[in-house]
Tab-separated table of C-alpha atoms in Angstrom:
chain	number	residue	atom	x	y	z
A	1	MET	CA	164.793	142.290	97.857
A	2	ALA	CA	161.978	142.443	95.352
A	3	THR	CA	161.930	138.773	94.217
A	4	ASN	CA	158.769	137.790	96.102
A	5	PHE	CA	157.016	140.903	94.901
A	6	TRP	CA	157.319	139.875	91.251
A	7	GLU	CA	155.642	136.560	92.066
A	8	SER	CA	152.764	138.248	93.894
A	9	SER	CA	149.356	139.351	92.604
A	10	HIS	CA	150.531	142.928	93.207
A	11	GLY	CA	153.496	142.487	90.895
A	12	ARG	CA	151.709	140.356	88.280
A	13	HIS	CA	148.308	142.063	88.115
A	14	TRP	CA	148.377	145.493	89.743
A	15	LEU	CA	151.269	147.373	88.194
A	16	LEU	CA	149.598	149.562	85.595
A	17	HIS	CA	150.867	151.620	82.701
A	18	ARG	CA	150.507	155.355	83.227
A	19	SER	CA	148.246	155.585	80.171
A	20	SER	CA	145.798	153.163	81.824
A	21	VAL	CA	145.716	155.309	84.951
A	22	LEU	CA	145.077	158.450	82.901
A	23	GLN	CA	142.358	156.692	80.907
A	24	ALA	CA	140.612	155.750	84.156
A	25	ARG	CA	140.268	159.448	85.033
A	26	CYS	CA	138.541	160.461	81.789
A	27	LYS	CA	134.985	160.488	83.155
A	28	ASP	CA	135.855	162.805	86.039
A	29	LEU	CA	138.081	165.014	83.880
A	30	LYS	CA	135.062	165.976	81.781
A	31	TYR	CA	133.927	168.040	84.759
A	32	ILE	CA	137.046	169.043	86.700
A	33	THR	CA	140.727	169.691	85.934
A	34	ASP	CA	143.713	167.444	86.671
A	35	ARG	CA	144.692	169.763	89.499
A	36	GLU	CA	141.200	169.704	90.994
A	37	LEU	CA	141.151	165.918	90.789
A	38	LEU	CA	144.464	165.784	92.643
A	39	LYS	CA	143.035	168.074	95.332
A	40	LEU	CA	140.025	165.791	95.618
A	41	GLY	CA	142.418	162.885	96.070
A	42	LEU	CA	144.203	164.816	98.825
A	43	HIS	CA	140.881	165.383	100.573
A	44	TYR	CA	140.022	161.684	100.659
A	45	SER	CA	143.594	160.702	101.534
A	46	ASN	CA	143.190	162.962	104.552
A	47	TYR	CA	139.949	161.148	105.366
A	48	LEU	CA	141.768	157.806	105.299
A	49	LEU	CA	144.537	159.104	107.538
A	50	ARG	CA	142.154	160.710	110.027
A	51	LEU	CA	139.893	157.663	110.118
A	52	GLY	CA	142.899	155.434	110.735
A	53	LYS	CA	144.012	157.640	113.623
A	54	LYS	CA	140.514	157.619	115.119
A	55	LEU	CA	140.535	153.821	114.984
A	56	GLY	CA	144.092	153.638	116.329
A	57	VAL	CA	145.442	151.448	113.521
A	58	ARG	CA	149.041	151.074	112.343
A	59	GLN	CA	150.554	153.041	109.462
A	60	GLN	CA	150.657	149.943	107.261
A	61	VAL	CA	146.885	149.477	107.644
A	62	MET	CA	146.316	153.053	106.464
A	63	ALA	CA	148.745	152.460	103.594
A	64	THR	CA	146.901	149.309	102.504
A	65	ALA	CA	143.560	151.127	102.681
A	66	SER	CA	145.038	153.915	100.543
A	67	VAL	CA	146.093	151.455	97.839
A	68	TYR	CA	142.643	149.840	97.860
A	69	PHE	CA	141.105	153.295	97.440
A	70	LYS	CA	143.392	154.103	94.500
A	71	ARG	CA	142.709	150.760	92.840
A	72	PHE	CA	138.937	151.122	93.250
A	73	PHE	CA	139.004	154.431	91.397
A	74	ILE	CA	140.857	152.875	88.483
A	75	LYS	CA	137.571	151.128	87.694
A	76	ASN	CA	135.152	153.756	89.011
A	77	ALA	CA	134.683	157.518	88.747
A	78	PHE	CA	134.365	159.868	91.705
A	79	ARG	CA	131.328	161.324	89.971
A	80	ASN	CA	129.424	158.034	90.120
A	81	THR	CA	130.270	156.974	93.676
A	82	ASP	CA	130.135	158.250	97.233
A	83	PRO	CA	133.835	158.410	98.212
A	84	PRO	CA	133.267	158.507	102.019
A	85	LEU	CA	131.621	155.070	101.765
A	86	VAL	CA	134.622	153.866	99.745
A	87	VAL	CA	137.017	155.301	102.361
A	88	ALA	CA	135.240	153.540	105.224
A	89	THR	CA	135.045	150.219	103.383
A	90	CYS	CA	138.702	150.346	102.304
A	91	MET	CA	139.720	150.914	105.917
A	92	TYR	CA	137.466	148.132	107.200
A	93	LEU	CA	138.851	145.651	104.653
A	94	ALA	CA	142.466	146.739	105.209
A	95	CYS	CA	142.087	146.151	108.948
A	96	LYS	CA	141.019	142.575	108.231
A	97	ILE	CA	143.773	141.873	105.718
A	98	GLU	CA	146.483	143.386	107.941
A	99	GLU	CA	145.211	141.273	110.866
A	100	CYS	CA	144.046	144.044	113.156
A	101	PRO	CA	140.270	143.804	112.627
A	102	GLN	CA	137.944	146.571	113.741
A	103	HIS	CA	134.287	146.085	114.567
A	104	ILE	CA	132.251	147.260	111.600
A	105	LYS	CA	130.086	149.405	113.876
A	106	ASN	CA	133.172	151.321	115.077
A	107	VAL	CA	134.241	152.036	111.502
A	108	VAL	CA	130.786	153.327	110.561
A	109	THR	CA	130.518	155.469	113.700
A	110	GLU	CA	133.966	157.043	113.321
A	111	MET	CA	133.424	157.700	109.611
A	112	ARG	CA	130.082	159.355	110.318
A	113	ASN	CA	131.728	161.552	112.968
A	114	LEU	CA	134.551	162.459	110.592
A	115	VAL	CA	132.202	163.465	107.769
A	116	HIS	CA	130.147	165.507	110.225
A	117	GLU	CA	133.275	167.285	111.520
A	118	THR	CA	134.487	168.312	108.066
A	119	ARG	CA	131.031	169.371	106.774
A	120	ILE	CA	132.115	168.965	103.154
A	121	ASP	CA	130.637	165.737	101.805
A	122	GLY	CA	127.171	166.019	103.289
A	123	PRO	CA	125.747	163.363	105.624
A	124	PHE	CA	127.060	159.813	105.961
A	125	PRO	CA	123.745	157.922	105.880
A	126	TYR	CA	125.193	154.421	105.831
A	127	GLU	CA	124.742	151.665	108.403
A	128	THR	CA	126.767	148.533	109.036
A	129	PHE	CA	124.825	146.484	106.474
A	130	ASN	CA	125.656	149.059	103.771
A	131	LEU	CA	129.357	148.743	104.537
A	132	ALA	CA	129.179	144.942	104.594
A	133	GLU	CA	127.410	144.924	101.231
A	134	PHE	CA	129.818	147.405	99.658
A	135	GLU	CA	132.790	145.383	100.916
A	136	PHE	CA	131.951	142.680	98.369
A	137	TYR	CA	131.802	145.201	95.503
A	138	LEU	CA	135.140	146.618	96.629
A	139	MET	CA	136.792	143.189	96.686
A	140	GLU	CA	135.340	142.449	93.258
A	141	ASP	CA	136.874	145.637	91.820
A	142	LEU	CA	140.184	144.701	93.437
A	143	ASP	CA	139.888	141.400	91.512
A	144	PHE	CA	140.090	139.776	94.972
A	145	TYR	CA	143.836	140.566	95.040
A	146	MET	CA	144.233	142.135	98.453
A	147	ILE	CA	147.845	141.523	99.506
A	148	ILE	CA	149.799	144.763	99.112
A	149	TYR	CA	153.579	145.102	99.066
A	150	HIS	CA	154.670	148.393	100.605
A	151	PRO	CA	157.932	150.369	100.268
A	152	TYR	CA	158.583	150.422	104.033
A	153	ARG	CA	160.489	147.128	104.267
A	154	PRO	CA	162.839	147.740	101.313
A	155	LEU	CA	163.299	151.290	102.597
A	156	THR	CA	164.660	150.142	105.957
A	157	GLN	CA	166.729	147.389	104.315
A	158	TYR	CA	168.384	149.762	101.846
A	159	LEU	CA	169.079	152.375	104.524
A	160	LYS	CA	170.702	149.708	106.685
A	161	LEU	CA	172.885	148.612	103.768
A	162	LEU	CA	173.936	152.212	103.204
A	163	GLY	CA	174.513	152.794	106.912
A	164	ILE	CA	172.578	156.071	106.945
A	165	GLU	CA	169.516	155.144	109.012
A	166	LYS	CA	170.039	157.998	111.468
A	167	SER	CA	170.406	160.678	108.815
A	168	CYS	CA	167.621	159.673	106.453
A	169	ILE	CA	165.051	157.345	107.985
A	170	GLN	CA	162.614	160.037	109.117
A	171	ALA	CA	162.658	162.108	105.923
A	172	ALA	CA	162.560	159.012	103.701
A	173	TRP	CA	159.656	157.560	105.695
A	174	PHE	CA	157.675	160.793	105.318
A	175	ILE	CA	158.349	160.820	101.567
A	176	VAL	CA	157.105	157.234	101.248
A	177	ASN	CA	153.968	158.200	103.176
A	178	ASP	CA	153.378	161.032	100.711
A	179	THR	CA	153.540	158.667	97.733
A	180	TYR	CA	150.249	157.120	98.868
A	181	ARG	CA	148.611	160.392	97.864
A	182	THR	CA	149.945	159.936	94.321
A	183	ASP	CA	149.522	157.235	91.659
A	184	ALA	CA	153.031	155.881	92.270
A	185	LEU	CA	151.902	152.627	93.943
A	186	LEU	CA	149.695	151.891	90.928
A	187	ILE	CA	152.561	152.239	88.456
A	188	TYR	CA	155.895	151.440	90.139
A	189	PRO	CA	157.159	148.551	92.287
A	190	PRO	CA	157.594	149.371	95.980
A	191	HIS	CA	161.377	148.981	96.002
A	192	MET	CA	161.654	151.736	93.357
A	193	ILE	CA	159.535	154.041	95.492
A	194	ALA	CA	161.773	153.239	98.465
A	195	LEU	CA	164.891	154.063	96.432
A	196	THR	CA	163.364	157.337	95.267
A	197	ALA	CA	162.607	158.290	98.864
A	198	ILE	CA	166.199	157.498	99.833
A	199	LEU	CA	167.639	159.573	96.995
A	200	MET	CA	165.407	162.545	97.810
A	201	SER	CA	166.118	162.324	101.537
A	202	CYS	CA	169.867	162.140	100.848
A	203	VAL	CA	169.657	165.362	98.845
A	204	MET	CA	167.677	166.984	101.665
A	205	ASN	CA	170.110	165.770	104.362
A	206	GLU	CA	173.416	165.963	102.518
A	207	GLU	CA	175.382	167.557	105.367
A	208	HIS	CA	174.183	165.039	107.969
A	209	ILE	CA	175.078	162.141	105.671
A	210	LYS	CA	178.611	163.484	105.197
A	211	GLN	CA	179.019	163.367	108.972
A	212	GLU	CA	177.477	159.914	109.406
A	213	LYS	CA	179.003	158.269	106.322
A	214	PRO	CA	181.748	160.562	104.932
A	215	HIS	CA	182.977	158.128	102.253
A	216	LEU	CA	179.583	157.141	100.877
A	217	ASP	CA	179.419	157.332	97.075
A	218	LEU	CA	175.680	157.339	96.471
A	219	ARG	CA	176.054	157.643	92.698
A	220	ALA	CA	178.183	154.481	92.551
A	221	TRP	CA	175.795	152.646	94.881
A	222	PHE	CA	172.809	153.390	92.645
A	223	ALA	CA	174.840	152.414	89.559
A	224	ASP	CA	175.634	149.027	91.133
A	225	LEU	CA	171.920	148.383	91.640
A	226	ASN	CA	171.424	148.491	87.865
A	227	ILE	CA	167.984	150.085	88.120
A	228	ASN	CA	166.060	152.309	85.741
A	229	MET	CA	166.949	155.853	86.814
A	230	GLU	CA	164.261	157.245	84.502
A	231	GLU	CA	161.686	155.595	86.761
A	232	ILE	CA	163.328	157.218	89.782
A	233	ALA	CA	163.064	160.580	88.005
A	234	CYS	CA	159.373	160.000	87.195
A	235	ILE	CA	158.526	159.068	90.781
A	236	THR	CA	160.468	162.092	92.028
A	237	GLN	CA	158.516	164.370	89.710
A	238	GLU	CA	155.241	162.849	90.869
A	239	ILE	CA	156.148	163.641	94.482
A	240	LEU	CA	157.265	167.185	93.614
A	241	ASP	CA	154.005	167.777	91.719
A	242	LEU	CA	152.063	166.578	94.757
A	243	TRP	CA	153.947	168.949	97.047
A	244	GLN	CA	153.286	171.867	94.713
A	245	VAL	CA	149.526	171.217	94.718
A	246	TRP	CA	149.597	170.534	98.447
A	247	ASP	CA	151.110	173.971	99.068
A	248	GLU	CA	148.064	175.634	97.514
A	249	TYR	CA	145.532	173.111	98.820
A	250	ASP	CA	142.786	174.378	101.083
A	251	GLU	CA	140.046	172.040	102.290
A	252	THR	CA	137.474	174.769	101.696
A	253	GLN	CA	138.093	174.346	97.932
A	254	VAL	CA	136.722	170.804	97.976
A	255	SER	CA	133.031	171.735	98.196
A	256	SER	CA	133.160	173.727	94.956
A	257	ILE	CA	135.110	170.927	93.233
A	258	LEU	CA	132.443	168.420	94.294
A	259	ARG	CA	129.675	170.692	93.003
A	260	LYS	CA	131.379	170.897	89.607
A	261	LEU	CA	131.936	167.153	89.565
A	262	ARG	CA	128.313	166.350	90.331
A	263	ALA	CA	126.740	168.965	88.078
A	264	PRO	CA	123.998	167.512	85.843
A	265	GLN	CA	124.916	166.893	82.231
A	266	PRO	CA	123.298	169.239	79.664
A	267	GLN	CA	120.856	166.552	78.497
A	268	GLN	CA	119.797	165.977	82.108
A	269	LEU	CA	119.039	169.676	82.538
A	270	SER	CA	116.986	169.837	79.343
A	271	ARG	CA	114.520	167.242	80.585
A	272	HIS	CA	113.117	169.530	83.297
């Protein structure tokens, strides 16, 4: 199921070691905590989702835009960029790549409306030419590798093999959606994320699975796949950590996090 993935630019160039991801956050972590950075990520993930809904695009387009956003911030710090511009440009580019293009003016208008509605990030002063210009910088930071492999296809294939689509598809799909708010797609191949979602959804829906597939031996099935269960455990923990932060997340916290992030450095203050 994952053969083509390993031959792709995603598999060859954009699976990162966790240490590289952590190193990329160093600039921002001088000003805010890990937890605050995760909350900031939740805020802009919500922007991507809401912008996608305003534009009426498919889930896969929003997922692709989310991966672009995550990849961009491997090479850039939140402190040194304007994330709403990045959100809008990621969505605009994802719409092109996923073959459901949106007029650039619509993207700019809907993003401006969204920023105005939330009243957190300040104004969205950009016009279409700003987005068009930033699109090139975005593609450059993506190394011009823009084809993304998502967990959705292996998810449905594995569930069909197991014969538990009815019991698990909805919960597993929601779990996969949540992984786009984590770093999982930067570190792990999509089929491993799909398998993690299946395992977690099976635990959550154990009674329904017993009714749908009473003789299913999930432990034996996973053993036959000969996969790294430590990776499954790491992805699971990443999702659980996200849910824990999400439970305490309040959008009103974001303004204070942004103020801390953008505070002048001591040497900047001393010049005045």
